[in-house]
mmCIF file of N, CA and C in Angstrom:
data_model
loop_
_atom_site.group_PDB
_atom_site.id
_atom_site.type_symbol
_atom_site.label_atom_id
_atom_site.label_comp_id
_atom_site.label_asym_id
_atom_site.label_seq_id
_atom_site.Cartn_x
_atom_site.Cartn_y
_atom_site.Cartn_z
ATOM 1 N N UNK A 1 19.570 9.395 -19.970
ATOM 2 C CA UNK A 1 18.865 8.738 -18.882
ATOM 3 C C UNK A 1 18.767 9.694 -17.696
ATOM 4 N N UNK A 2 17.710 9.483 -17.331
ATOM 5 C CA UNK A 2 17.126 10.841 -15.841
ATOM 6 C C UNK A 2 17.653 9.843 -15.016
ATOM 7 N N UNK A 3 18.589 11.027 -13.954
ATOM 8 C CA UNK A 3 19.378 10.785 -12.635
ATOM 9 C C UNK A 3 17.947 10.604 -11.846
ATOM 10 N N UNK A 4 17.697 10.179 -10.461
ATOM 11 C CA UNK A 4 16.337 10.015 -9.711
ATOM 12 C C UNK A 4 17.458 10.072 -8.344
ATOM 13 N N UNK A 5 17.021 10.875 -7.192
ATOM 14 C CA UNK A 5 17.516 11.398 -6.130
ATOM 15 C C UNK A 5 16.717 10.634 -4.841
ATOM 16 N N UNK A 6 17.136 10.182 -4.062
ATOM 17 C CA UNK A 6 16.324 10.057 -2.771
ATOM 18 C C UNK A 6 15.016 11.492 -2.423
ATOM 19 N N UNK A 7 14.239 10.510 -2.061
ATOM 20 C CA UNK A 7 13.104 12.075 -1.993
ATOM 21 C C UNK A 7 12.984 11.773 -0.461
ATOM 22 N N UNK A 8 12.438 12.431 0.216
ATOM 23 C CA UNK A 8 11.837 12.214 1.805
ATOM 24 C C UNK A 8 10.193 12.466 1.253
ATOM 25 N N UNK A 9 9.455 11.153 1.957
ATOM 26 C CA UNK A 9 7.809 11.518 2.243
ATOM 27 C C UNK A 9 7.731 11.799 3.548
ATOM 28 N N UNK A 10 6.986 12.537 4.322
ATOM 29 C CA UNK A 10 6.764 12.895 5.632
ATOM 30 C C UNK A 10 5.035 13.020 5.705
ATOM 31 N N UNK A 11 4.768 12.431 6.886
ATOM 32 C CA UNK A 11 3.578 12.457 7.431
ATOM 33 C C UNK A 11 3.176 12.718 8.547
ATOM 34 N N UNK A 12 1.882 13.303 9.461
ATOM 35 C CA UNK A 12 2.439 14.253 10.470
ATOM 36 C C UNK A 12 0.805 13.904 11.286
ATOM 37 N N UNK A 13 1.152 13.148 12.315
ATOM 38 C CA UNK A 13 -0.209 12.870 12.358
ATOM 39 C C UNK A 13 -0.799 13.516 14.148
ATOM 40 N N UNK A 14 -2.495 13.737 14.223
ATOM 41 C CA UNK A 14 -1.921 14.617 15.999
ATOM 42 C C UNK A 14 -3.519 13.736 16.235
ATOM 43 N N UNK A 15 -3.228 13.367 17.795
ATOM 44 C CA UNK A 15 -4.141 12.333 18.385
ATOM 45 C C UNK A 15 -5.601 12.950 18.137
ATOM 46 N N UNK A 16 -6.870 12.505 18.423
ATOM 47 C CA UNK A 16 -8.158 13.002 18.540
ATOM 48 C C UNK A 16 -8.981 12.546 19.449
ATOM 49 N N UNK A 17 -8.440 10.726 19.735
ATOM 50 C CA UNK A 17 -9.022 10.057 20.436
ATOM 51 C C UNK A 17 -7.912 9.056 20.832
ATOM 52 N N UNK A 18 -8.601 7.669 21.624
ATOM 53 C CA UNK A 18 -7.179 6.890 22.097
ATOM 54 C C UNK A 18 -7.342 5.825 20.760
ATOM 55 N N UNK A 19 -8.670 6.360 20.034
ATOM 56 C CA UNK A 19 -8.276 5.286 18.592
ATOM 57 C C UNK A 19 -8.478 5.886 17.134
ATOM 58 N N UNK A 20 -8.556 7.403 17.377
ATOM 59 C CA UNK A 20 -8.855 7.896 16.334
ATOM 60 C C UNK A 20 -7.441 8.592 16.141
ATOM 61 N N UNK A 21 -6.798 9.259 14.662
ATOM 62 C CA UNK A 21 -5.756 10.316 14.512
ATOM 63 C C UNK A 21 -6.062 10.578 13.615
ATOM 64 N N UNK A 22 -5.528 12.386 13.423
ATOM 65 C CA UNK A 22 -5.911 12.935 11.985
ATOM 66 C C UNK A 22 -4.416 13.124 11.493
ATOM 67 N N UNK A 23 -4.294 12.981 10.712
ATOM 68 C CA UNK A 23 -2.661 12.765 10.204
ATOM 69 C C UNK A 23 -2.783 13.631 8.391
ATOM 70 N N UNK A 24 -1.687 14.589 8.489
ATOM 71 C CA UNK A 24 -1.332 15.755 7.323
ATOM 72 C C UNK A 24 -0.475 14.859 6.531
ATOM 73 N N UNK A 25 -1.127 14.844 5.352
ATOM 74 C CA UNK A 25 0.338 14.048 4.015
ATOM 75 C C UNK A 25 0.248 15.316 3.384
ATOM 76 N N UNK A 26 0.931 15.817 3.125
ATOM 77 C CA UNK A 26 0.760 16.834 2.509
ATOM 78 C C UNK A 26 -0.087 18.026 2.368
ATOM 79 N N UNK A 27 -1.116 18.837 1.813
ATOM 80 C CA UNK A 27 -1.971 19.412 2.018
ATOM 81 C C UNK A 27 -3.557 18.472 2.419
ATOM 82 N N UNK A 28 -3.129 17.485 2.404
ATOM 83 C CA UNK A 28 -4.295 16.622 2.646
ATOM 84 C C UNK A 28 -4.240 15.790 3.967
ATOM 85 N N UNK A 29 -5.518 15.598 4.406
ATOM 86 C CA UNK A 29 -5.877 15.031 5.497
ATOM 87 C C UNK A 29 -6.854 14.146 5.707
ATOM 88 N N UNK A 30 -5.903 12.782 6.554
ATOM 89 C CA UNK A 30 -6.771 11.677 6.461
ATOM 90 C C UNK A 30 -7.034 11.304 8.342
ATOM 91 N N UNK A 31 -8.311 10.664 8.356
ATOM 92 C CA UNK A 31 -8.439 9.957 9.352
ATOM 93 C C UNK A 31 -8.387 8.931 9.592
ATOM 94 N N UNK A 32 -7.584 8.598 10.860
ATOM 95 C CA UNK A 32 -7.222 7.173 11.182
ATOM 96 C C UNK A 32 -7.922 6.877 12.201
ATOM 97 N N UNK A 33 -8.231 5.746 12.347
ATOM 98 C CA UNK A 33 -9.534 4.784 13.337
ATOM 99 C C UNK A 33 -8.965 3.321 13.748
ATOM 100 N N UNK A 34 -9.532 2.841 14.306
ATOM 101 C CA UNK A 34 -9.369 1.497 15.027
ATOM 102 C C UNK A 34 -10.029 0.205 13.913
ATOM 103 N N UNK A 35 -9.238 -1.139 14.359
ATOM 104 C CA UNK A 35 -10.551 -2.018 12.784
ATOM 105 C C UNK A 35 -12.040 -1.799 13.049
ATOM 106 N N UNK A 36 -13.041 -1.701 12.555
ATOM 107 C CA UNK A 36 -14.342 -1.436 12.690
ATOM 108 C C UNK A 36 -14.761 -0.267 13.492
ATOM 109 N N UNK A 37 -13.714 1.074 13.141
ATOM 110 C CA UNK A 37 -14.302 2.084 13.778
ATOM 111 C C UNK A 37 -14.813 2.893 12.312
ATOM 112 N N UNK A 38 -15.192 4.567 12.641
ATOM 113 C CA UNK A 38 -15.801 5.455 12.270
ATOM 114 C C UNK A 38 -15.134 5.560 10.626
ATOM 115 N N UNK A 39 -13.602 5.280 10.844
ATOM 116 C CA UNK A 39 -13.159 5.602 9.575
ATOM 117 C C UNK A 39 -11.997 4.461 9.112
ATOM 118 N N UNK A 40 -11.702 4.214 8.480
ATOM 119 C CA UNK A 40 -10.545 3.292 7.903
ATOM 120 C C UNK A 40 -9.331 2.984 8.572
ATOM 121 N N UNK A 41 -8.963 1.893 8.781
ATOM 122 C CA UNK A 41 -7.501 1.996 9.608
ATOM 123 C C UNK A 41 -6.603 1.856 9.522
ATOM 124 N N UNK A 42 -5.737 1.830 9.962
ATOM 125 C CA UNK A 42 -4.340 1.646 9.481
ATOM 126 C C UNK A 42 -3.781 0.489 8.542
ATOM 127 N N UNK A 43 -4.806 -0.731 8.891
ATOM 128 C CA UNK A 43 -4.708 -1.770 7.824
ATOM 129 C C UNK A 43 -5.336 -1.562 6.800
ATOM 130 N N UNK A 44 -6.501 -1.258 7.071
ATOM 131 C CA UNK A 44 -7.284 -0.459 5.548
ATOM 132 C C UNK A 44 -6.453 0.350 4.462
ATOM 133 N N UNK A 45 -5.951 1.084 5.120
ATOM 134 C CA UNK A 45 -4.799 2.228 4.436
ATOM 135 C C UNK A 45 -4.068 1.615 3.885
ATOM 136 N N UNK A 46 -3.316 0.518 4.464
ATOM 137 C CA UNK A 46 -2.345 -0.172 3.867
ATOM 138 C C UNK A 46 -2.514 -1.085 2.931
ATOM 139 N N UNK A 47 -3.771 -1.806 2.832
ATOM 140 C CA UNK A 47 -4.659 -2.853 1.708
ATOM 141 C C UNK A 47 -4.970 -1.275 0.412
ATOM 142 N N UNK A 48 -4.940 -0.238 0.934
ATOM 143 C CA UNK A 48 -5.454 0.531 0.155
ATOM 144 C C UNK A 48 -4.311 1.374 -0.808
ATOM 145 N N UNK A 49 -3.274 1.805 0.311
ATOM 146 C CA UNK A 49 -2.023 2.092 -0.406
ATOM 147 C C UNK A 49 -1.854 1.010 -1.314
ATOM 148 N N UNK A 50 -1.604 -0.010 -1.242
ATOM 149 C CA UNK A 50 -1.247 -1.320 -2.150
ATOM 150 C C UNK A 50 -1.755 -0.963 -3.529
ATOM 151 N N UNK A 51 -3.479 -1.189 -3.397
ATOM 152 C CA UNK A 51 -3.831 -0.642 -4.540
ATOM 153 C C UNK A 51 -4.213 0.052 -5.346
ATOM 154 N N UNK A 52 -3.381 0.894 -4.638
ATOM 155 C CA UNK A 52 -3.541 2.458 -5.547
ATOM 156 C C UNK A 52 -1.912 3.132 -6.164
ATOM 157 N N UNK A 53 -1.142 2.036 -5.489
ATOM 158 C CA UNK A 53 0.339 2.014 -5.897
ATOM 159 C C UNK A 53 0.362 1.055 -6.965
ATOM 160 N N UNK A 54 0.035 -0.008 -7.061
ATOM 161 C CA UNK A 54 -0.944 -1.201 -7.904
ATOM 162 C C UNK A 54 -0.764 -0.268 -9.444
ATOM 163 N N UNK A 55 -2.537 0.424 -9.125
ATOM 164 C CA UNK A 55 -2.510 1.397 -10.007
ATOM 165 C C UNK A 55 -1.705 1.765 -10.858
ATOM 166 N N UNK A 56 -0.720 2.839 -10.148
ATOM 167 C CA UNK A 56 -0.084 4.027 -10.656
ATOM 168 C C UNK A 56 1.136 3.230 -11.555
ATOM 169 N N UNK A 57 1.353 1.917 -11.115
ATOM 170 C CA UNK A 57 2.436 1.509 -11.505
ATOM 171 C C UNK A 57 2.434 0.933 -12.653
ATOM 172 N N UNK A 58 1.088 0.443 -12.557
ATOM 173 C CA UNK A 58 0.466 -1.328 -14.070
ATOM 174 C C UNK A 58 0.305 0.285 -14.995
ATOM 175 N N UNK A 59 0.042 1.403 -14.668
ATOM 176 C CA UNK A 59 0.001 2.453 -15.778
ATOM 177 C C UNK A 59 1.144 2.699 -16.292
ATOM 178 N N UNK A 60 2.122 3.009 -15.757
ATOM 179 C CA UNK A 60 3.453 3.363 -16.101
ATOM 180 C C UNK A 60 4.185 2.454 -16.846
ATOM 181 N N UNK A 61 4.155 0.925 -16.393
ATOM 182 C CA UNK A 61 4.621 0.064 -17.154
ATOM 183 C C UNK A 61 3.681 -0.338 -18.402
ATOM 184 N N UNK A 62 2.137 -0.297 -18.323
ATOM 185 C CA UNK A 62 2.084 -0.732 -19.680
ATOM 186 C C UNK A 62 2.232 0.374 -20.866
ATOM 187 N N UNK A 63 2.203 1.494 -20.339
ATOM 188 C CA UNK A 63 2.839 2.594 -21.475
ATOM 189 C C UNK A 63 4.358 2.369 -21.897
ATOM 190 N N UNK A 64 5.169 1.891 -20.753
ATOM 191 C CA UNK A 64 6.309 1.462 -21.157
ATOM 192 C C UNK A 64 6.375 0.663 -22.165
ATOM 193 N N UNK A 65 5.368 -0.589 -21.947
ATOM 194 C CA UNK A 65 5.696 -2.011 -22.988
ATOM 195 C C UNK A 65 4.354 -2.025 -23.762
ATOM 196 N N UNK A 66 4.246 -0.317 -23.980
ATOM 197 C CA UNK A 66 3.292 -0.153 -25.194
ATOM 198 C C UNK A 66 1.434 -1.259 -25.321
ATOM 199 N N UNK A 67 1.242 -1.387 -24.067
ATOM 200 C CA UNK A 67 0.236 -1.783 -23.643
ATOM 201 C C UNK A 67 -1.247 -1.120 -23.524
ATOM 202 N N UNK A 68 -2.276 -0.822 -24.109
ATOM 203 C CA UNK A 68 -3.527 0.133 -23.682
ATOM 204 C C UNK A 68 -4.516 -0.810 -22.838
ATOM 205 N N UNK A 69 -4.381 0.036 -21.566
ATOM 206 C CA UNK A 69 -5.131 -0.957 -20.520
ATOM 207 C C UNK A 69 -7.120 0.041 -20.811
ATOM 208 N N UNK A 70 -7.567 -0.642 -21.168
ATOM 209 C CA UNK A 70 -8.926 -0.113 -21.050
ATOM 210 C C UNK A 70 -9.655 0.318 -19.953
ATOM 211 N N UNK A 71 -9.973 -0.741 -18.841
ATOM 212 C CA UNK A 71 -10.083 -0.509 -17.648
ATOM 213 C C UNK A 71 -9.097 -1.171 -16.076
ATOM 214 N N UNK A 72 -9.721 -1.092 -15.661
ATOM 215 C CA UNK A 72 -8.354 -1.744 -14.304
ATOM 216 C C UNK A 72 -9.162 -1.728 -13.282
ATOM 217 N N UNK A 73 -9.437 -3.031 -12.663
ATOM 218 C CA UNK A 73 -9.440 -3.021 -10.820
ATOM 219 C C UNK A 73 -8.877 -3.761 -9.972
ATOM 220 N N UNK A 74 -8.611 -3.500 -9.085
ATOM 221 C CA UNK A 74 -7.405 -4.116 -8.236
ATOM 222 C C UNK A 74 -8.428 -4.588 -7.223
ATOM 223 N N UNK A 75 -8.370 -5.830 -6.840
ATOM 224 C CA UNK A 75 -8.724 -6.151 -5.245
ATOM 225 C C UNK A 75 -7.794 -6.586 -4.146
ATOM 226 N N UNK A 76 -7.807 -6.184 -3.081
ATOM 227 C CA UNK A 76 -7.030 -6.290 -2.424
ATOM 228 C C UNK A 76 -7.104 -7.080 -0.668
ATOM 229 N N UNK A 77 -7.187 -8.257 -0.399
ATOM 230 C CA UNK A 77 -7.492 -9.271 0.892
ATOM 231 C C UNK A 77 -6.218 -9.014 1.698
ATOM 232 N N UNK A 78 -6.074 -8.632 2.931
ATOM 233 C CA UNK A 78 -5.610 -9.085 3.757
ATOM 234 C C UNK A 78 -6.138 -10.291 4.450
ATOM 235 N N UNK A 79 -5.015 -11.032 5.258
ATOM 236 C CA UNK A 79 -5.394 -12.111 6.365
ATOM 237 C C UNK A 79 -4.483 -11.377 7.573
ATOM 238 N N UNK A 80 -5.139 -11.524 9.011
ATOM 239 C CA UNK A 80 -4.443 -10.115 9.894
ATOM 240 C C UNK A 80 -5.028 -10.978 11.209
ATOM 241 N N UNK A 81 -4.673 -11.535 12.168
ATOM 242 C CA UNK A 81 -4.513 -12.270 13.684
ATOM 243 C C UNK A 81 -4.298 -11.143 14.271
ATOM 244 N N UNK A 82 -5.404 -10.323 15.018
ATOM 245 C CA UNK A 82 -5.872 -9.594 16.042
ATOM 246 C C UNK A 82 -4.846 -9.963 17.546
ATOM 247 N N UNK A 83 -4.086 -11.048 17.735
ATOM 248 C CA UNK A 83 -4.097 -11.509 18.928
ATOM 249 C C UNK A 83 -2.555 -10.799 19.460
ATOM 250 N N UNK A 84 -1.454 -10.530 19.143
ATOM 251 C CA UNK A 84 -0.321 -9.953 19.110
ATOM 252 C C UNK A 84 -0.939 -8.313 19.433
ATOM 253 N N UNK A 85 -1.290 -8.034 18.944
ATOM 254 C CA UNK A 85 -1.963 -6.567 19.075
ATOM 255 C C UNK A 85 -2.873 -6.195 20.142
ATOM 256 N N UNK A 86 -3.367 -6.921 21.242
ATOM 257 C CA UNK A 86 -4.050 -7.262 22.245
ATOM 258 C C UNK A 86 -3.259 -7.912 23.205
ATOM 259 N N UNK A 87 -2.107 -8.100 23.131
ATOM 260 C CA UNK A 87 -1.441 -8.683 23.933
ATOM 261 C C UNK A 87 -1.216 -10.334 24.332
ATOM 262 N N UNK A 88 -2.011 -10.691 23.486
ATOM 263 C CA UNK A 88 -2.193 -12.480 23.452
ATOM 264 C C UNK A 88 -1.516 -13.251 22.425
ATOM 265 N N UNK A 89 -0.646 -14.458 22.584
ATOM 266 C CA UNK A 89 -0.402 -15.270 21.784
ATOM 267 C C UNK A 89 1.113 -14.541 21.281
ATOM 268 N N UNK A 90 1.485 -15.227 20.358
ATOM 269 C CA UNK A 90 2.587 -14.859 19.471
ATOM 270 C C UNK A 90 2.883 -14.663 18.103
ATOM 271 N N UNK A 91 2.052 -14.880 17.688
ATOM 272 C CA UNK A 91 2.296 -14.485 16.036
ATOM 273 C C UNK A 91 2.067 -13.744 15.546
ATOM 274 N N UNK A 92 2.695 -13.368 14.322
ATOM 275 C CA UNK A 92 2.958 -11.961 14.094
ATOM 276 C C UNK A 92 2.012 -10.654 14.255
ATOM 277 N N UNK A 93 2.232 -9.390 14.222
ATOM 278 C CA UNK A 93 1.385 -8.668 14.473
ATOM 279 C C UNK A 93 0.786 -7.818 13.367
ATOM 280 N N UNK A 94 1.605 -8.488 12.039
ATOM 281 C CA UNK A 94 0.916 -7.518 10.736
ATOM 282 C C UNK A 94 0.314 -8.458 10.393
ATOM 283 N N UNK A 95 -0.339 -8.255 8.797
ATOM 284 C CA UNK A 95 -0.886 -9.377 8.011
ATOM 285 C C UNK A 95 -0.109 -10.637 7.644
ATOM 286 N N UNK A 96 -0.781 -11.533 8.494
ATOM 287 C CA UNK A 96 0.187 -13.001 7.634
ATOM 288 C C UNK A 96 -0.281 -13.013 6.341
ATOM 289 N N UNK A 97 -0.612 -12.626 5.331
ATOM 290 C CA UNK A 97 -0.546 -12.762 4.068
ATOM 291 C C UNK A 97 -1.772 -12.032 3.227
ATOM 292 N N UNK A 98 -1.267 -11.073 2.241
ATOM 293 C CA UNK A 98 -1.955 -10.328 1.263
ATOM 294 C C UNK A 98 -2.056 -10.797 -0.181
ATOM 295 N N UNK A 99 -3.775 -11.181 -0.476
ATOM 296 C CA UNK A 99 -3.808 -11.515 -1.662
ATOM 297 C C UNK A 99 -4.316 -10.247 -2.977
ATOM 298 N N UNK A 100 -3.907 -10.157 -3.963
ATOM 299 C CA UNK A 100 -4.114 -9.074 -4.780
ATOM 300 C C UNK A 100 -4.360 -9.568 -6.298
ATOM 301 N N UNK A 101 -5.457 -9.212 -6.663
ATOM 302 C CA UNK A 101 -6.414 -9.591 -7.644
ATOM 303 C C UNK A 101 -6.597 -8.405 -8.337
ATOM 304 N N UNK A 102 -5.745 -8.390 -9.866
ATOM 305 C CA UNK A 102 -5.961 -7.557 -10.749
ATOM 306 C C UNK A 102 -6.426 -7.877 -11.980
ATOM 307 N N UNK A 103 -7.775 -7.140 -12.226
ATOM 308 C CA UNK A 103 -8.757 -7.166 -13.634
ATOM 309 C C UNK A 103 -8.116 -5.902 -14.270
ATOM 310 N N UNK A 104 -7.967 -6.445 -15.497
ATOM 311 C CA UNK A 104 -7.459 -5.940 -16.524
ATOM 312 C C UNK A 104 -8.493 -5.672 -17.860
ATOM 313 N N UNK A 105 -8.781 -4.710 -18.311
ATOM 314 C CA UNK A 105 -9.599 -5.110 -19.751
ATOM 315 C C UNK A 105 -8.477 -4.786 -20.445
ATOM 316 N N UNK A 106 -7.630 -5.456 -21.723
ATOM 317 C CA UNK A 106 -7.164 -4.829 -22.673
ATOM 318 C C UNK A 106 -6.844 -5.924 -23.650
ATOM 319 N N UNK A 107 -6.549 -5.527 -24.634
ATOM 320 C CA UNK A 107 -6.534 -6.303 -25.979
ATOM 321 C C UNK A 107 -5.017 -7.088 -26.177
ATOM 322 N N UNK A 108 -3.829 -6.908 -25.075
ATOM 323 C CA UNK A 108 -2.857 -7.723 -24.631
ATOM 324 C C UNK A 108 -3.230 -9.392 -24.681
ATOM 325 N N UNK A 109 -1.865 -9.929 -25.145
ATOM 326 C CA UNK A 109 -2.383 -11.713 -24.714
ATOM 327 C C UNK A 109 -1.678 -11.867 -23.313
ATOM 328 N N UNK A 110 -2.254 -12.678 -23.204
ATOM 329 C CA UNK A 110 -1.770 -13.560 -21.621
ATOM 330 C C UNK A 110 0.149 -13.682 -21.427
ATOM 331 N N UNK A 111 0.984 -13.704 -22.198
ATOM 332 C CA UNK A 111 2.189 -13.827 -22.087
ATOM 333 C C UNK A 111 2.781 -12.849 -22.210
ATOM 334 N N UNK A 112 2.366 -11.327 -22.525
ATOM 335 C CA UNK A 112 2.388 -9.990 -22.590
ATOM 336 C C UNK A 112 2.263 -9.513 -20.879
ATOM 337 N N UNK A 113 0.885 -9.704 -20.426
ATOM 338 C CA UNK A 113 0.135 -9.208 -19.444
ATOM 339 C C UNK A 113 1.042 -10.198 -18.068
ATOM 340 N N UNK A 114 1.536 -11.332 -18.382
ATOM 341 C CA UNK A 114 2.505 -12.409 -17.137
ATOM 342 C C UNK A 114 3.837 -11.115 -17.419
ATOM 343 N N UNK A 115 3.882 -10.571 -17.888
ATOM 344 C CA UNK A 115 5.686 -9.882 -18.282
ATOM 345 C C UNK A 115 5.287 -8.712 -17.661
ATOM 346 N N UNK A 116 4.001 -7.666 -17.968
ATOM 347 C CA UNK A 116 3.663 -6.603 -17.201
ATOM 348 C C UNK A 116 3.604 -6.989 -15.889
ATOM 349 N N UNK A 117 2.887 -7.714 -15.133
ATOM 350 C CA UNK A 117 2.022 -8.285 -13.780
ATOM 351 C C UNK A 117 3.333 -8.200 -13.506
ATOM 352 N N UNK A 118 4.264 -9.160 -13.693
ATOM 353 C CA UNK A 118 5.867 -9.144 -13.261
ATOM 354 C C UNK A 118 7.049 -7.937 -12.540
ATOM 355 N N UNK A 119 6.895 -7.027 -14.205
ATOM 356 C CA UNK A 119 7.030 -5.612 -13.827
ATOM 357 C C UNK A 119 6.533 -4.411 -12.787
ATOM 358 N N UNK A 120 5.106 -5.448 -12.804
ATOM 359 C CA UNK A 120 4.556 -3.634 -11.630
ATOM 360 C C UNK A 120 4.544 -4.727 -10.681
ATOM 361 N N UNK A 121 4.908 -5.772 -10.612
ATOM 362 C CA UNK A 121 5.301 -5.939 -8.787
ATOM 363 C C UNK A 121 6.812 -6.086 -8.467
ATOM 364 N N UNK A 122 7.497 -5.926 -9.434
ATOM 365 C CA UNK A 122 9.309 -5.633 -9.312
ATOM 366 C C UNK A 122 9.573 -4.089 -8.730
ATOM 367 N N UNK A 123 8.223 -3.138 -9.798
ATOM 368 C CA UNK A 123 8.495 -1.605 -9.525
ATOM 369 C C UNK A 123 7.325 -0.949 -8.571
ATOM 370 N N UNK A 124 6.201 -1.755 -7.975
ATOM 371 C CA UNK A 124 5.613 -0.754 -7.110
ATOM 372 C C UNK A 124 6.040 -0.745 -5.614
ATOM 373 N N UNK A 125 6.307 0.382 -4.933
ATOM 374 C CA UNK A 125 7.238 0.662 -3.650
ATOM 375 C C UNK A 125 6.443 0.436 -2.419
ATOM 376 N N UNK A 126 5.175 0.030 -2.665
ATOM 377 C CA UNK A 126 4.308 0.483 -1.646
ATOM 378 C C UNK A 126 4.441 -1.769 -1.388
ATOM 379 N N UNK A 127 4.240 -2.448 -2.078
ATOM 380 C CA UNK A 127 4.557 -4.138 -2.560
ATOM 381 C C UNK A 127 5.699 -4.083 -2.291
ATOM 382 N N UNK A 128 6.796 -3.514 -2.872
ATOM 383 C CA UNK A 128 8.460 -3.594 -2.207
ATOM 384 C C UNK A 128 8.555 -3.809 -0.763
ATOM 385 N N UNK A 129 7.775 -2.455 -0.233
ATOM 386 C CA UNK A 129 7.807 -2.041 1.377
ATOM 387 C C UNK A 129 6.873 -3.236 2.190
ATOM 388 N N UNK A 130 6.137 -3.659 1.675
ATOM 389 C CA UNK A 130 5.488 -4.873 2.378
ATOM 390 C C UNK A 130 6.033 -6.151 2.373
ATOM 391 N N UNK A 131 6.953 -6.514 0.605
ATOM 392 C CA UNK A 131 7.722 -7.706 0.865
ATOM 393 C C UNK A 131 8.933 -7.870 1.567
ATOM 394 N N UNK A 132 9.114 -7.046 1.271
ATOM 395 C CA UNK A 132 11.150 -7.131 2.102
ATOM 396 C C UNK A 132 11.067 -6.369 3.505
ATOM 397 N N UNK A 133 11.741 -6.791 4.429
ATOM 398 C CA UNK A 133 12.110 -5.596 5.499
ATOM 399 C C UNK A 133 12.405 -4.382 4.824
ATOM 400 N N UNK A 134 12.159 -3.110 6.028
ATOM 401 C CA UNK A 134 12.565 -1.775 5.428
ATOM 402 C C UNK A 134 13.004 -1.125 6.894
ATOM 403 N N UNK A 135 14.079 -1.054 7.076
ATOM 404 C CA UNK A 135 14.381 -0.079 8.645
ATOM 405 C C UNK A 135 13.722 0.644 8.691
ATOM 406 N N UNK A 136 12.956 0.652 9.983
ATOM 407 C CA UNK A 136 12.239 1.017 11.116
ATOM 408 C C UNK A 136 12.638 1.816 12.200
ATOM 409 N N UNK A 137 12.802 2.943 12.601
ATOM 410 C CA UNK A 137 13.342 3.350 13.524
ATOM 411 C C UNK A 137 11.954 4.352 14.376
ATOM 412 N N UNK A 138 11.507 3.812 15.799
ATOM 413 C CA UNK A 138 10.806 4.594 16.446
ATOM 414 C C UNK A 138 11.474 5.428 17.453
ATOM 415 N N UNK A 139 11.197 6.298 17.264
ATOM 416 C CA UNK A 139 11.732 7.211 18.814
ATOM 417 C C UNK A 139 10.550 7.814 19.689
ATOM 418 N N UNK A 140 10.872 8.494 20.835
ATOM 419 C CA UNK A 140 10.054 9.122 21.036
ATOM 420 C C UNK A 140 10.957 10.383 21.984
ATOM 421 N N UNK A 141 9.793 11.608 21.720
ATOM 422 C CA UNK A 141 10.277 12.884 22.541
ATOM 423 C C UNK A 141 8.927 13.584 23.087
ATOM 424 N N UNK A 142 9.677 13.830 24.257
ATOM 425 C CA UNK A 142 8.599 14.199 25.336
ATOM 426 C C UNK A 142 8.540 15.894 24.843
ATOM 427 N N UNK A 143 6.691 16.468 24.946
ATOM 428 C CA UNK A 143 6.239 17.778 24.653
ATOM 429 C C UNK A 143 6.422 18.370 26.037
#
């Protein structure tokens, strides 16, 4: 059995505007925007991380439980109250609730595919990190 180590992800992001950021994951670079700006936003990203972690995961497990998925699409709804984030009202300031809709083509029955669905939302990290708390720590240091 393979030992698995804590890894660090790091992301590195530098202002452009008071609603735009370009932010380094690695050799790659994404832009961040405001809701209904120029480019995708931070909630976008995160409806989007979902399902692309979604993805990577319903792959891994149905090779595990010997599954051939033909095709795959994930949809992914947030519900998200603007008003906390503007300074108004009180409730919460992330999504009150994410719905996720996965099409499957494969030749699996239905009591197969309830045991996978199960699995890749026990093992995808990106669904972990959205259901449970995860410490948070902001700081800041002056340039």
């Amino acid at each position: 059995m393979v030992e698995y180590k804590d890894m660090a992800i790091k992301v590195v992001g530098e202002r452009v505007s008071p609603t735009k950021m370009k932010v380094k994951a690695r050799d790659f670079e994404i832009s961040i925007d405001k809701v209904g700006g120029k480019f995708p936003s931070p909630l976008d990203y995160t409806l989007a991380a979902l399902a692309g972690c979604i993805n990577i995961v319903a792959t891994l497990v149905a090779k595990d439980m010997g599954i051939n998925i033909e095709d795959l699409n994930i949809e992914v709804e947030g519900v998200f109250n603007p008003g906390k984030l503007y300074g108004q009202g009180n409730q919460r300031a992330g999504y009150k609730e994410i719905r996720v809709k996965v099409k499957v083509k494969t030749d699996a029955d239905e009591e197969t595919l309830k045991k996978w669905l199960e699995q890749v939302e026990e093992r995808c990290p990106v669904s972990d990190n959205l259901a449970n708390p995860t410490p948070t720590k902001v700081e800041f240091e002056k340039c």
